[in-house]
PDB file of C-alpha atoms in Angstrom:
ATOM      1  CA  UNK X   1     144.545-101.257 228.652  1.00 36.00           C
ATOM      2  CA  UNK X   2     145.122-102.164 232.306  1.00 42.00           C
ATOM      3  CA  UNK X   3     142.152-101.555 234.565  1.00 48.00           C
ATOM      4  CA  UNK X   4     143.158-101.793 238.191  1.00 50.00           C
ATOM      5  CA  UNK X   5     139.527-102.062 239.226  1.00 68.00           C
ATOM      6  CA  UNK X   6     138.386-104.514 236.551  1.00 78.00           C
ATOM      7  CA  UNK X   7     136.196-107.198 238.142  1.00 81.00           C
ATOM      8  CA  UNK X   8     138.866-109.878 237.747  1.00 79.00           C
ATOM      9  CA  UNK X   9     141.586-107.791 239.450  1.00 87.00           C
ATOM     10  CA  UNK X  10     142.601-108.101 243.137  1.00 88.00           C
ATOM     11  CA  UNK X  11     141.897-104.378 243.681  1.00 92.00           C
ATOM     12  CA  UNK X  12     138.252-104.967 242.758  1.00 94.00           C
ATOM     13  CA  UNK X  13     137.962-107.807 245.257  1.00 95.00           C
ATOM     14  CA  UNK X  14     139.479-105.543 247.924  1.00 95.00           C
ATOM     15  CA  UNK X  15     136.730-103.006 247.141  1.00 95.00           C
ATOM     16  CA  UNK X  16     134.096-105.766 247.466  1.00 97.00           C
ATOM     17  CA  UNK X  17     135.573-106.743 250.829  1.00 97.00           C
ATOM     18  CA  UNK X  18     135.805-103.101 251.999  1.00 97.00           C
ATOM     19  CA  UNK X  19     132.126-102.531 251.205  1.00 97.00           C
ATOM     20  CA  UNK X  20     131.329-105.681 253.176  1.00 98.00           C
ATOM     21  CA  UNK X  21     133.262-104.449 256.222  1.00 98.00           C
ATOM     22  CA  UNK X  22     131.378-101.149 256.016  1.00 97.00           C
ATOM     23  CA  UNK X  23     128.059-103.022 255.853  1.00 97.00           C
ATOM     24  CA  UNK X  24     128.981-105.205 258.803  1.00 98.00           C
ATOM     25  CA  UNK X  25     130.008-102.215 260.920  1.00 97.00           C
ATOM     26  CA  UNK X  26     126.932-100.165 260.049  1.00 96.00           C
ATOM     27  CA  UNK X  27     124.227-102.847 260.119  1.00 96.00           C
ATOM     28  CA  UNK X  28     125.297-105.275 262.851  1.00 97.00           C
ATOM     29  CA  UNK X  29     123.400-103.149 265.358  1.00 97.00           C
ATOM     30  CA  UNK X  30     120.202-103.558 263.342  1.00 97.00           C
ATOM     31  CA  UNK X  31     120.233-107.363 263.590  1.00 97.00           C
ATOM     32  CA  UNK X  32     118.588-107.776 267.022  1.00 98.00           C
ATOM     33  CA  UNK X  33     115.772-105.920 268.802  1.00 98.00           C
ATOM     34  CA  UNK X  34     118.073-105.023 271.722  1.00 97.00           C
ATOM     35  CA  UNK X  35     120.898-103.619 269.634  1.00 98.00           C
ATOM     36  CA  UNK X  36     118.481-101.856 267.299  1.00 97.00           C
ATOM     37  CA  UNK X  37     116.972 -99.974 270.254  1.00 97.00           C
ATOM     38  CA  UNK X  38     120.478 -98.683 271.052  1.00 97.00           C
ATOM     39  CA  UNK X  39     121.190 -97.793 267.397  1.00 97.00           C
ATOM     40  CA  UNK X  40     117.792 -96.100 267.096  1.00 97.00           C
ATOM     41  CA  UNK X  41     118.495 -93.948 270.157  1.00 96.00           C
ATOM     42  CA  UNK X  42     122.029 -93.120 268.951  1.00 96.00           C
ATOM     43  CA  UNK X  43     120.855 -92.133 265.460  1.00 94.00           C
ATOM     44  CA  UNK X  44     118.005 -90.033 266.845  1.00 94.00           C
ATOM     45  CA  UNK X  45     120.282 -88.291 269.347  1.00 95.00           C
ATOM     46  CA  UNK X  46     122.928 -87.641 266.678  1.00 94.00           C
ATOM     47  CA  UNK X  47     120.345 -86.349 264.237  1.00 93.00           C
ATOM     48  CA  UNK X  48     118.876 -84.011 266.836  1.00 93.00           C
ATOM     49  CA  UNK X  49     122.297 -82.782 267.976  1.00 95.00           C
ATOM     50  CA  UNK X  50     123.314 -82.006 264.373  1.00 93.00           C
ATOM     51  CA  UNK X  51     119.949 -80.471 263.512  1.00 93.00           C
ATOM     52  CA  UNK X  52     119.271 -83.232 260.954  1.00 91.00           C
ATOM     53  CA  UNK X  53     116.133 -84.690 262.529  1.00 91.00           C
ATOM     54  CA  UNK X  54     115.306 -87.806 264.511  1.00 90.00           C
ATOM     55  CA  UNK X  55     113.853 -91.189 263.723  1.00 90.00           C
ATOM     56  CA  UNK X  56     110.173 -91.843 264.449  1.00 92.00           C
ATOM     57  CA  UNK X  57     109.337 -93.387 267.813  1.00 94.00           C
ATOM     58  CA  UNK X  58     110.401 -97.012 268.091  1.00 95.00           C
ATOM     59  CA  UNK X  59     107.627 -99.541 267.457  1.00 96.00           C
ATOM     60  CA  UNK X  60     107.512-103.343 267.004  1.00 97.00           C
ATOM     61  CA  UNK X  61     106.975-103.286 263.209  1.00 97.00           C
ATOM     62  CA  UNK X  62     109.823-100.825 262.617  1.00 96.00           C
ATOM     63  CA  UNK X  63     112.027-103.014 264.826  1.00 97.00           C
ATOM     64  CA  UNK X  64     111.012-106.134 262.897  1.00 98.00           C
ATOM     65  CA  UNK X  65     111.934-104.582 259.532  1.00 97.00           C
ATOM     66  CA  UNK X  66     115.203-103.202 260.914  1.00 97.00           C
ATOM     67  CA  UNK X  67     116.055-106.657 262.295  1.00 98.00           C
ATOM     68  CA  UNK X  68     115.204-108.381 258.997  1.00 98.00           C
ATOM     69  CA  UNK X  69     117.338-105.932 257.038  1.00 96.00           C
ATOM     70  CA  UNK X  70     120.168-106.097 259.553  1.00 97.00           C
ATOM     71  CA  UNK X  71     120.208-109.898 259.649  1.00 98.00           C
ATOM     72  CA  UNK X  72     120.289-110.281 255.871  1.00 97.00           C
ATOM     73  CA  UNK X  73     122.923-107.584 255.377  1.00 97.00           C
ATOM     74  CA  UNK X  74     125.143-109.056 258.108  1.00 98.00           C
ATOM     75  CA  UNK X  75     125.028-112.506 256.478  1.00 98.00           C
ATOM     76  CA  UNK X  76     125.653-110.983 253.020  1.00 98.00           C
ATOM     77  CA  UNK X  77     128.577-108.964 254.434  1.00 98.00           C
ATOM     78  CA  UNK X  78     130.176-112.021 256.047  1.00 98.00           C
ATOM     79  CA  UNK X  79     129.942-113.910 252.741  1.00 98.00           C
ATOM     80  CA  UNK X  80     131.739-111.062 250.922  1.00 97.00           C
ATOM     81  CA  UNK X  81     134.408-110.846 253.644  1.00 98.00           C
ATOM     82  CA  UNK X  82     135.083-114.588 253.738  1.00 97.00           C
ATOM     83  CA  UNK X  83     134.823-115.215 249.988  1.00 96.00           C
ATOM     84  CA  UNK X  84     134.793-112.075 247.871  1.00 95.00           C
ATOM     85  CA  UNK X  85     134.045-112.889 244.233  1.00 95.00           C
ATOM     86  CA  UNK X  86     133.580-110.557 241.273  1.00 95.00           C
ATOM     87  CA  UNK X  87     129.920-111.559 240.981  1.00 95.00           C
ATOM     88  CA  UNK X  88     129.425-110.582 244.639  1.00 96.00           C
ATOM     89  CA  UNK X  89     130.547-107.064 243.718  1.00 96.00           C
ATOM     90  CA  UNK X  90     128.101-106.969 240.810  1.00 96.00           C
ATOM     91  CA  UNK X  91     125.194-108.131 242.958  1.00 97.00           C
ATOM     92  CA  UNK X  92     126.161-105.833 245.821  1.00 97.00           C
ATOM     93  CA  UNK X  93     126.347-102.909 243.412  1.00 97.00           C
ATOM     94  CA  UNK X  94     122.830-103.711 242.212  1.00 97.00           C
ATOM     95  CA  UNK X  95     121.597-103.989 245.810  1.00 97.00           C
ATOM     96  CA  UNK X  96     123.221-100.645 246.663  1.00 97.00           C
ATOM     97  CA  UNK X  97     121.458 -99.051 243.697  1.00 97.00           C
ATOM     98  CA  UNK X  98     118.157-100.275 245.122  1.00 97.00           C
ATOM     99  CA  UNK X  99     119.042 -99.146 248.659  1.00 96.00           C
ATOM    100  CA  UNK X 100     120.059 -95.705 247.360  1.00 97.00           C
ATOM    101  CA  UNK X 101     116.788 -95.427 245.407  1.00 98.00           C
ATOM    102  CA  UNK X 102     114.734 -96.197 248.520  1.00 97.00           C
ATOM    103  CA  UNK X 103     116.847 -93.845 250.618  1.00 97.00           C
ATOM    104  CA  UNK X 104     116.293 -91.066 248.051  1.00 98.00           C
ATOM    105  CA  UNK X 105     112.561 -91.807 248.167  1.00 98.00           C
ATOM    106  CA  UNK X 106     112.578 -91.578 251.972  1.00 96.00           C
ATOM    107  CA  UNK X 107     114.576 -88.334 251.894  1.00 96.00           C
ATOM    108  CA  UNK X 108     112.160 -86.844 249.367  1.00 97.00           C
ATOM    109  CA  UNK X 109     109.322 -87.704 251.743  1.00 97.00           C
ATOM    110  CA  UNK X 110     110.771 -86.116 254.865  1.00 94.00           C
ATOM    111  CA  UNK X 111     113.140 -88.711 256.360  1.00 93.00           C
ATOM    112  CA  UNK X 112     115.780 -87.423 258.752  1.00 92.00           C
ATOM    113  CA  UNK X 113     118.554 -85.651 256.850  1.00 94.00           C
ATOM    114  CA  UNK X 114     121.217 -87.773 258.586  1.00 92.00           C
ATOM    115  CA  UNK X 115     120.223 -90.381 255.971  1.00 94.00           C
ATOM    116  CA  UNK X 116     122.170 -88.322 253.380  1.00 96.00           C
ATOM    117  CA  UNK X 117     125.414 -89.649 254.891  1.00 94.00           C
ATOM    118  CA  UNK X 118     124.345 -93.250 254.338  1.00 95.00           C
ATOM    119  CA  UNK X 119     122.984 -92.404 250.887  1.00 97.00           C
ATOM    120  CA  UNK X 120     126.377 -91.005 249.875  1.00 97.00           C
ATOM    121  CA  UNK X 121     128.186 -94.170 250.941  1.00 96.00           C
ATOM    122  CA  UNK X 122     125.652 -96.379 249.115  1.00 97.00           C
ATOM    123  CA  UNK X 123     126.128 -94.415 245.895  1.00 97.00           C
ATOM    124  CA  UNK X 124     129.922 -94.435 246.234  1.00 97.00           C
ATOM    125  CA  UNK X 125     130.222 -98.195 246.868  1.00 96.00           C
ATOM    126  CA  UNK X 126     127.606 -98.858 244.187  1.00 95.00           C
ATOM    127  CA  UNK X 127     129.633 -96.940 241.609  1.00 96.00           C
ATOM    128  CA  UNK X 128     132.926 -98.535 242.700  1.00 95.00           C
ATOM    129  CA  UNK X 129     131.411-101.991 242.208  1.00 96.00           C
ATOM    130  CA  UNK X 130     129.277-101.375 239.089  1.00 95.00           C
ATOM    131  CA  UNK X 131     131.441 -99.139 236.901  1.00 93.00           C
ATOM    132  CA  UNK X 132     134.046-101.863 236.271  1.00 92.00           C
ATOM    133  CA  UNK X 133     131.253-104.164 235.068  1.00 92.00           C
ATOM    134  CA  UNK X 134     129.874-101.425 232.851  1.00 89.00           C
ATOM    135  CA  UNK X 135     133.345-100.930 231.343  1.00 84.00           C
ATOM    136  CA  UNK X 136     133.611-104.650 230.599  1.00 81.00           C
ATOM    137  CA  UNK X 137     129.975-105.047 229.546  1.00 73.00           C
ATOM    138  CA  UNK X 138     130.943-107.060 226.455  1.00 61.00           C
ATOM    139  CA  UNK X 139     132.130-109.915 228.646  1.00 55.00           C
ATOM    140  CA  UNK X 140     130.171-112.553 230.464  1.00 53.00           C
ATOM    141  CA  UNK X 141     128.955-111.007 233.747  1.00 49.00           C
ATOM    142  CA  UNK X 142     129.434-114.213 235.695  1.00 53.00           C
ATOM    143  CA  UNK X 143     132.995-115.046 234.645  1.00 52.00           C
ATOM    144  CA  UNK X 144     136.111-113.299 233.446  1.00 48.00           C
ATOM    145  CA  UNK X 145     136.133-115.094 230.095  1.00 49.00           C
ATOM    146  CA  UNK X 146     135.193-113.069 227.040  1.00 44.00           C
ATOM    147  CA  UNK X 147     131.702-113.469 225.660  1.00 45.00           C
ATOM    148  CA  UNK X 148     131.177-114.553 222.034  1.00 45.00           C
ATOM    149  CA  UNK X 149     131.917-111.867 219.475  1.00 44.00           C
ATOM    150  CA  UNK X 150     129.114-109.573 218.356  1.00 44.00           C
ATOM    151  CA  UNK X 151     127.151-111.323 215.630  1.00 42.00           C
ATOM    152  CA  UNK X 152     128.276-114.737 216.838  1.00 39.00           C
ATOM    153  CA  UNK X 153     125.934-115.753 219.655  1.00 44.00           C
ATOM    154  CA  UNK X 154     127.622-119.119 220.189  1.00 43.00           C
ATOM    155  CA  UNK X 155     131.312-119.920 220.323  1.00 46.00           C
ATOM    156  CA  UNK X 156     132.626-121.848 217.359  1.00 47.00           C
ATOM    157  CA  UNK X 157     134.319-125.240 217.643  1.00 49.00           C
ATOM    158  CA  UNK X 158     137.740-125.057 219.212  1.00 49.00           C
ATOM    159  CA  UNK X 159     137.142-121.848 221.179  1.00 45.00           C
TER     160      UNK X 159
END
């Protein structure tokens, strides 16, 4: 069976790269205190205009955490743009699962409803990058070579 989005296929690597471009576009503004202040104001204004709520007032600790997250995600995005690998898609899918879980937690505790848009993208890119691994779960997660057969934990001589 041909799987166009199997981890070893070029289409999968294009999905890994596309998710990286999305991350870079969305989080670059979080990487510095000055750009985060602009992003914070834009998100709050958009949320208010759409009736979806605003972010809490800007403070130094919130800015610090936004900058830490933004810096790490920007570096991670650049790595996936410059050198997309199947394992990068697996790890990014896992990270997106975590991000979506924390976004759902925040939404359940009163975060601005504009966060639903970001939550949807996290879930979508997470599924796009994890489902192919789930489908090929009987193979080694770090390479495209088949894992040893069930009941044979080690390859035999000559394999």
